[in-house]
Amino acid sequence: MIPVRDASQPVASQVDADAARLEGNWRVVEGAGVVPGMAVEIGPESFSVAGVAQSLVSEGRGRFRVGGRALWVHWLDADARTAALGDPEGGWWMILDREGRPGERLAAARTILDWYGYQRPGA
């Protein structure tokens, strides 16, 4: 695995991003290790990408494990419409949106990912 995050940059999760706020259907807008447009469904204890479900375990404070891998919520807008998620070890990242059209929220998600050292093509 080639890291997609500069480990020298600080990284944090959004403490109020719990499973209840994430629950529902999403679309991948951008990402590394995922394909844009893919469907994502988050349940109380499951995380499904393109119909492949894995367990979702909350570790509190915006931090989860999906199939044993770290998933941190780096940013979730106030209305839980757009989210920037990633692996703090640098394995992958993704921007999700409920409708697949985040509008101005896309810039905010990109800014957070840039701040935490995630590498985006063309950034």
Coordinates of N, CA, C and O in Angstrom, one line a residue:
M1 N 0.8 -1.2 0.0 CA 0.0 0.0 0.0 C 0.9 1.2 0.0 O 1.8 1.4 0.8
I2 N 0.6 2.2 -0.9 CA 1.4 3.4 -1.0 C 0.6 4.4 -0.2 O -0.6 4.6 -0.4
P3 N 1.2 5.0 0.9 CA 0.4 6.0 1.7 C -0.1 7.2 0.9 O 0.6 7.7 0.0
V4 N -1.3 7.6 1.2 CA -1.9 8.8 0.6 C -2.0 10.0 1.6 O -2.8 10.9 1.3
R5 N -1.2 9.9 2.7 CA -1.3 11.0 3.7 C 0.2 11.2 4.2 O 0.9 10.2 4.5
D6 N 0.5 12.4 4.3 CA 1.8 12.8 4.8 C 1.7 12.7 6.3 O 1.1 13.5 7.0
A7 N 2.4 11.7 6.9 CA 2.4 11.4 8.3 C 2.9 12.5 9.2 O 2.7 12.4 10.4
S8 N 3.7 13.4 8.6 CA 4.2 14.5 9.4 C 3.2 15.6 9.7 O 3.4 16.4 10.6
Q9 N 2.0 15.5 9.1 CA 0.9 16.5 9.3 C 0.1 16.0 10.5 O -0.1 14.8 10.7
P10 N -0.5 17.0 11.2 CA -1.4 16.6 12.3 C -2.7 16.0 11.7 O -3.0 16.2 10.6
V11 N -3.3 15.1 12.5 CA -4.6 14.5 12.1 C -5.5 14.4 13.3 O -5.0 14.2 14.4
A12 N -6.8 14.6 13.1 CA -7.8 14.5 14.1 C -9.1 14.1 13.6 O -9.3 14.0 12.3
S13 N -10.0 13.7 14.4 CA -11.4 13.3 14.0 C -12.3 14.3 14.6 O -12.0 15.0 15.6
Q14 N -13.5 14.4 14.0 CA -14.6 15.3 14.5 C -15.4 14.6 15.6 O -16.0 13.6 15.4
V15 N -15.3 15.1 16.8 CA -15.8 14.4 18.0 C -17.3 14.2 18.0 O -17.8 13.2 18.6
D16 N -18.1 15.0 17.3 CA -19.5 14.8 17.3 C -20.0 14.0 16.2 O -21.3 13.9 15.9
A17 N -19.1 13.4 15.4 CA -19.5 12.5 14.3 C -19.7 11.1 14.7 O -18.8 10.3 14.7
D18 N -21.0 10.8 15.1 CA -21.2 9.4 15.6 C -22.0 8.6 14.5 O -22.4 9.2 13.5
A19 N -22.2 7.4 14.7 CA -22.8 6.5 13.7 C -24.2 7.0 13.4 O -24.7 6.9 12.2
A20 N -25.0 7.5 14.3 CA -26.3 8.0 14.1 C -26.3 9.1 13.0 O -27.2 9.2 12.2
R21 N -25.3 10.0 13.1 CA -25.2 11.2 12.1 C -24.8 10.7 10.8 O -25.1 11.3 9.7
L22 N -24.1 9.6 10.7 CA -23.6 9.0 9.5 C -24.5 8.1 8.8 O -24.4 7.8 7.6
E23 N -25.5 7.5 9.5 CA -26.4 6.5 9.0 C -27.1 7.0 7.8 O -27.6 8.1 7.7
G24 N -27.2 6.1 6.8 CA -27.9 6.4 5.6 C -27.2 6.1 4.3 O -26.1 5.4 4.4
N25 N -27.7 6.6 3.2 CA -27.1 6.4 1.9 C -26.2 7.6 1.5 O -26.6 8.7 1.7
W26 N -25.1 7.3 0.9 CA -24.1 8.3 0.4 C -23.6 7.9 -0.9 O -23.8 6.8 -1.4
R27 N -22.9 8.9 -1.6 CA -22.2 8.6 -2.8 C -20.8 9.1 -2.6 O -20.5 10.2 -2.0
V28 N -19.8 8.4 -3.2 CA -18.4 8.8 -3.1 C -18.3 9.9 -4.2 O -18.6 9.7 -5.4
V29 N -17.8 11.1 -3.8 CA -17.6 12.2 -4.7 C -16.1 12.2 -5.2 O -15.9 12.4 -6.4
E30 N -15.2 12.0 -4.3 CA -13.7 11.9 -4.6 C -13.1 10.9 -3.6 O -13.7 10.7 -2.5
G31 N -12.0 10.4 -4.0 CA -11.3 9.5 -3.0 C -10.0 8.9 -3.5 O -9.8 8.9 -4.7
A32 N -9.3 8.3 -2.7 CA -8.1 7.5 -3.0 C -8.4 6.1 -2.4 O -8.7 5.9 -1.2
G33 N -8.3 5.1 -3.3 CA -8.7 3.7 -2.8 C -10.2 3.4 -3.0 O -10.6 2.3 -2.7
V34 N -10.9 4.4 -3.6 CA -12.4 4.2 -3.9 C -12.7 4.8 -5.2 O -11.9 5.7 -5.7
V35 N -13.7 4.4 -5.8 CA -14.1 5.0 -7.1 C -15.2 6.0 -7.0 O -16.3 5.7 -6.3
P36 N -15.1 7.2 -7.5 CA -16.1 8.2 -7.4 C -17.4 7.6 -8.0 O -17.4 6.9 -9.0
G37 N -18.6 8.0 -7.4 CA -19.9 7.5 -7.8 C -20.3 6.3 -7.1 O -21.5 5.9 -7.2
M38 N -19.4 5.6 -6.4 CA -19.8 4.3 -5.7 C -20.8 4.7 -4.6 O -20.7 5.7 -4.0
A39 N -21.8 3.7 -4.5 CA -22.8 3.9 -3.4 C -22.1 3.4 -2.1 O -21.4 2.4 -2.0
V40 N -22.4 4.2 -1.0 CA -22.0 3.8 0.3 C -23.2 3.8 1.2 O -24.0 4.8 1.2
E41 N -23.4 2.8 2.0 CA -24.5 2.7 3.0 C -23.9 2.5 4.3 O -23.2 1.6 4.5
I42 N -24.3 3.4 5.3 CA -23.8 3.3 6.6 C -25.0 3.0 7.5 O -26.0 3.7 7.5
G43 N -24.9 1.9 8.3 CA -25.9 1.5 9.3 C -25.3 1.6 10.7 O -24.1 2.0 10.8
P44 N -26.1 1.3 11.7 CA -25.6 1.4 13.0 C -24.3 0.6 13.3 O -23.5 1.0 14.1
E45 N -24.2 -0.6 12.6 CA -23.1 -1.4 12.8 C -22.5 -2.0 11.5 O -21.8 -3.0 11.5
S46 N -22.8 -1.3 10.4 CA -22.3 -1.8 9.1 C -21.9 -0.6 8.2 O -22.4 0.5 8.3
F47 N -20.9 -0.9 7.3 CA -20.4 0.0 6.4 C -20.3 -0.7 5.1 O -19.6 -1.7 4.9
S48 N -21.1 -0.3 4.1 CA -21.2 -1.0 2.8 C -20.8 -0.1 1.7 O -21.2 1.0 1.5
V49 N -19.8 -0.6 0.9 CA -19.4 0.1 -0.3 C -19.7 -0.7 -1.5 O -19.2 -1.9 -1.6
A50 N -20.4 -0.2 -2.5 CA -20.8 -0.9 -3.7 C -21.4 -2.3 -3.3 O -21.2 -3.3 -4.0
G51 N -22.2 -2.3 -2.3 CA -22.9 -3.5 -1.9 C -22.1 -4.5 -1.1 O -22.7 -5.6 -0.7
V52 N -20.9 -4.2 -0.8 CA -20.1 -5.1 0.0 C -20.0 -4.6 1.4 O -19.5 -3.5 1.7
A53 N -20.7 -5.3 2.4 CA -20.8 -4.8 3.7 C -19.7 -5.4 4.6 O -19.3 -6.5 4.5
Q54 N -19.3 -4.5 5.5 CA -18.3 -4.9 6.6 C -18.8 -4.3 7.9 O -19.7 -3.4 7.9
S55 N -18.3 -4.8 9.0 CA -18.7 -4.4 10.3 C -18.2 -2.9 10.5 O -17.1 -2.6 10.0
L56 N -19.0 -2.2 11.2 CA -18.6 -0.8 11.6 C -18.7 -0.8 13.2 O -19.7 -1.1 13.8
V57 N -17.5 -0.5 13.7 CA -17.4 -0.5 15.2 C -17.0 0.9 15.6 O -15.9 1.4 15.2
S58 N -17.8 1.5 16.5 CA -17.4 2.9 17.0 C -16.4 2.8 18.0 O -16.4 1.9 18.9
E59 N -15.4 3.7 17.9 CA -14.3 3.8 19.0 C -14.5 5.1 19.7 O -13.7 5.5 20.5
G60 N -15.6 5.8 19.3 CA -15.9 7.1 19.9 C -15.2 8.3 19.3 O -14.2 8.1 18.6
R61 N -15.7 9.5 19.5 CA -15.1 10.7 19.0 C -14.8 10.8 17.5 O -13.7 11.2 17.1
G62 N -15.7 10.3 16.7 CA -15.5 10.3 15.3 C -14.6 9.3 14.7 O -14.1 9.4 13.6
R63 N -14.3 8.3 15.5 CA -13.4 7.2 15.1 C -14.1 5.8 15.1 O -14.8 5.5 16.0
F64 N -13.8 5.1 14.0 CA -14.5 3.8 13.8 C -13.5 2.8 13.3 O -12.4 3.2 12.8
R65 N -13.9 1.6 13.3 CA -13.2 0.5 12.6 C -14.1 -0.1 11.6 O -15.3 -0.4 11.9
V66 N -13.7 -0.3 10.4 CA -14.5 -0.9 9.3 C -13.7 -2.1 8.9 O -12.6 -2.0 8.3
G67 N -14.3 -3.3 9.1 CA -13.6 -4.5 8.8 C -12.2 -4.6 9.4 O -11.2 -5.1 8.7
G68 N -12.0 -4.0 10.5 CA -10.7 -4.0 11.2 C -9.8 -2.8 10.8 O -8.7 -2.7 11.4
R69 N -10.1 -2.0 9.9 CA -9.3 -0.9 9.4 C -9.9 0.4 10.0 O -11.1 0.6 10.2
A70 N -9.0 1.4 10.3 CA -9.4 2.6 10.8 C -10.2 3.5 9.8 O -9.8 3.5 8.6
L71 N -11.2 4.1 10.3 CA -12.0 5.1 9.5 C -12.3 6.2 10.5 O -12.9 6.0 11.5
W72 N -11.7 7.4 10.2 CA -11.9 8.6 11.0 C -12.8 9.5 10.2 O -12.5 9.7 9.0
V73 N -13.7 10.2 10.9 CA -14.5 11.3 10.3 C -13.7 12.5 10.5 O -13.6 13.0 11.7
H74 N -13.1 13.1 9.5 CA -12.3 14.3 9.7 C -13.2 15.6 9.6 O -12.9 16.6 10.2
W75 N -14.3 15.5 8.9 CA -15.2 16.6 8.8 C -16.6 16.1 8.4 O -16.7 15.2 7.5
L76 N -17.6 16.6 9.0 CA -19.0 16.3 8.7 C -19.7 17.6 8.9 O -19.7 18.2 9.9
D77 N -20.4 18.1 7.8 CA -21.0 19.4 7.9 C -22.2 19.3 8.9 O -22.6 18.3 9.3
A78 N -22.6 20.5 9.4 CA -23.6 20.6 10.4 C -24.9 19.8 10.2 O -25.5 19.3 11.1
D79 N -25.3 19.7 8.9 CA -26.5 19.0 8.5 C -26.3 17.6 8.1 O -27.2 16.9 7.6
A80 N -25.1 17.1 8.3 CA -24.7 15.7 7.9 C -25.0 15.4 6.5 O -25.5 14.3 6.2
R81 N -24.6 16.3 5.6 CA -24.9 16.1 4.1 C -23.6 15.7 3.4 O -23.6 15.0 2.4
T82 N -22.4 16.1 3.9 CA -21.1 15.9 3.3 C -20.1 15.5 4.3 O -20.1 16.1 5.4
A83 N -19.3 14.5 4.0 CA -18.3 14.0 5.0 C -17.0 13.8 4.4 O -16.9 13.3 3.2
A84 N -15.9 14.1 5.1 CA -14.5 13.8 4.7 C -14.0 12.7 5.6 O -14.0 12.9 6.8
L85 N -13.8 11.5 5.1 CA -13.3 10.4 5.9 C -11.9 9.9 5.5 O -11.6 10.1 4.3
G86 N -11.2 9.3 6.4 CA -9.9 8.8 6.0 C -9.4 7.8 7.0 O -9.8 7.7 8.1
D87 N -8.3 7.2 6.5 CA -7.5 6.3 7.4 C -6.3 7.1 7.9 O -5.5 7.6 7.1
P88 N -6.2 7.4 9.2 CA -5.1 8.2 9.7 C -3.7 7.7 9.4 O -2.7 8.4 9.4
E89 N -3.6 6.4 9.1 CA -2.4 5.8 8.7 C -2.0 6.1 7.2 O -0.9 5.8 6.8
G90 N -3.0 6.6 6.5 CA -2.7 7.0 5.1 C -3.1 6.0 4.0 O -2.7 6.2 2.9
G91 N -3.9 5.0 4.3 CA -4.2 4.0 3.4 C -5.2 4.5 2.3 O -5.2 4.0 1.2
W92 N -6.1 5.4 2.7 CA -7.2 5.8 1.8 C -7.9 7.0 2.4 O -7.7 7.4 3.6
W93 N -8.7 7.7 1.6 CA -9.6 8.8 2.0 C -10.7 8.9 1.1 O -10.7 8.3 0.0
M94 N -11.8 9.5 1.5 CA -12.9 9.7 0.6 C -13.8 10.9 1.1 O -13.8 11.2 2.3
I95 N -14.4 11.5 0.1 CA -15.4 12.5 0.4 C -16.8 12.0 0.0 O -16.9 11.5 -1.2
L96 N -17.7 11.9 0.9 CA -19.0 11.4 0.7 C -20.1 12.5 0.7 O -19.9 13.5 1.4
D97 N -21.1 12.3 -0.1 CA -22.2 13.3 -0.1 C -23.5 12.5 -0.2 O -23.6 11.5 -0.9
R98 N -24.5 12.9 0.5 CA -25.8 12.2 0.5 C -26.4 12.2 -0.9 O -27.0 11.2 -1.3
E99 N -26.3 13.3 -1.7 CA -26.9 13.3 -3.0 C -25.8 13.1 -4.1 O -26.2 13.0 -5.3
G100 N -24.5 13.2 -3.8 CA -23.5 13.1 -4.8 C -23.1 14.4 -5.4 O -22.4 14.5 -6.3
R101 N -23.7 15.5 -4.9 CA -23.5 16.9 -5.4 C -23.3 17.8 -4.2 O -24.2 18.5 -3.8
P102 N -22.1 17.9 -3.6 CA -21.9 18.6 -2.4 C -21.8 20.1 -2.6 O -21.9 20.9 -1.6
G103 N -21.7 20.6 -3.8 CA -21.7 22.1 -4.0 C -20.5 22.7 -3.2 O -19.4 22.2 -3.3
E104 N -20.8 23.8 -2.5 CA -19.8 24.5 -1.8 C -19.1 23.7 -0.6 O -18.0 24.0 -0.2
R105 N -19.8 22.7 -0.2 CA -19.2 21.8 0.9 C -18.0 21.0 0.4 O -17.2 20.6 1.2
L106 N -17.9 20.8 -0.9 CA -16.8 20.1 -1.4 C -15.5 20.8 -1.1 O -14.5 20.2 -0.7
A107 N -15.5 22.1 -1.2 CA -14.3 22.9 -0.9 C -13.9 22.8 0.5 O -12.7 22.7 0.9
A108 N -14.9 22.8 1.4 CA -14.6 22.6 2.9 C -14.0 21.2 3.1 O -13.0 21.1 3.9
A109 N -14.5 20.2 2.5 CA -14.0 18.9 2.7 C -12.6 18.7 2.2 O -11.7 18.1 2.8
R110 N -12.3 19.3 1.0 CA -11.0 19.3 0.5 C -10.0 20.0 1.3 O -8.9 19.6 1.5
T111 N -10.4 21.1 1.9 CA -9.5 21.9 2.7 C -9.1 21.1 4.0 O -7.9 21.1 4.4
I112 N -10.1 20.5 4.6 CA -9.8 19.6 5.8 C -8.8 18.5 5.4 O -7.8 18.3 6.1
L113 N -9.1 17.8 4.3 CA -8.2 16.7 3.9 C -6.8 17.2 3.6 O -5.8 16.6 4.0
D114 N -6.7 18.4 3.0 CA -5.4 19.0 2.7 C -4.7 19.3 4.0 O -3.5 19.0 4.1
W115 N -5.4 19.9 4.9 CA -4.8 20.3 6.2 C -4.2 19.0 6.9 O -3.2 19.1 7.5
Y116 N -4.9 17.9 6.9 CA -4.4 16.7 7.5 C -3.4 15.9 6.7 O -3.0 14.8 7.1
G117 N -3.0 16.5 5.6 CA -1.9 15.9 4.8 C -2.3 14.8 3.8 O -1.4 14.1 3.3
Y118 N -3.6 14.7 3.5 CA -4.0 13.7 2.5 C -3.6 14.2 1.1 O -3.8 15.4 0.8
Q119 N -3.1 13.4 0.3 CA -2.7 13.8 -1.1 C -3.9 13.5 -2.0 O -4.4 12.4 -2.1
R120 N -4.2 14.6 -2.7 CA -5.3 14.5 -3.7 C -4.7 14.8 -5.1 O -3.9 15.7 -5.2
P121 N -5.1 14.0 -6.1 CA -4.6 14.3 -7.4 C -4.9 15.7 -7.9 O -6.0 16.2 -7.7
G122 N -3.9 16.4 -8.4 CA -4.2 17.7 -8.9 C -4.3 18.8 -7.9 O -4.5 20.0 -8.2
A123 N -4.0 18.5 -6.6 CA -4.2 19.5 -5.6 C -2.8 20.2 -5.4 O -1.8 19.8 -5.7

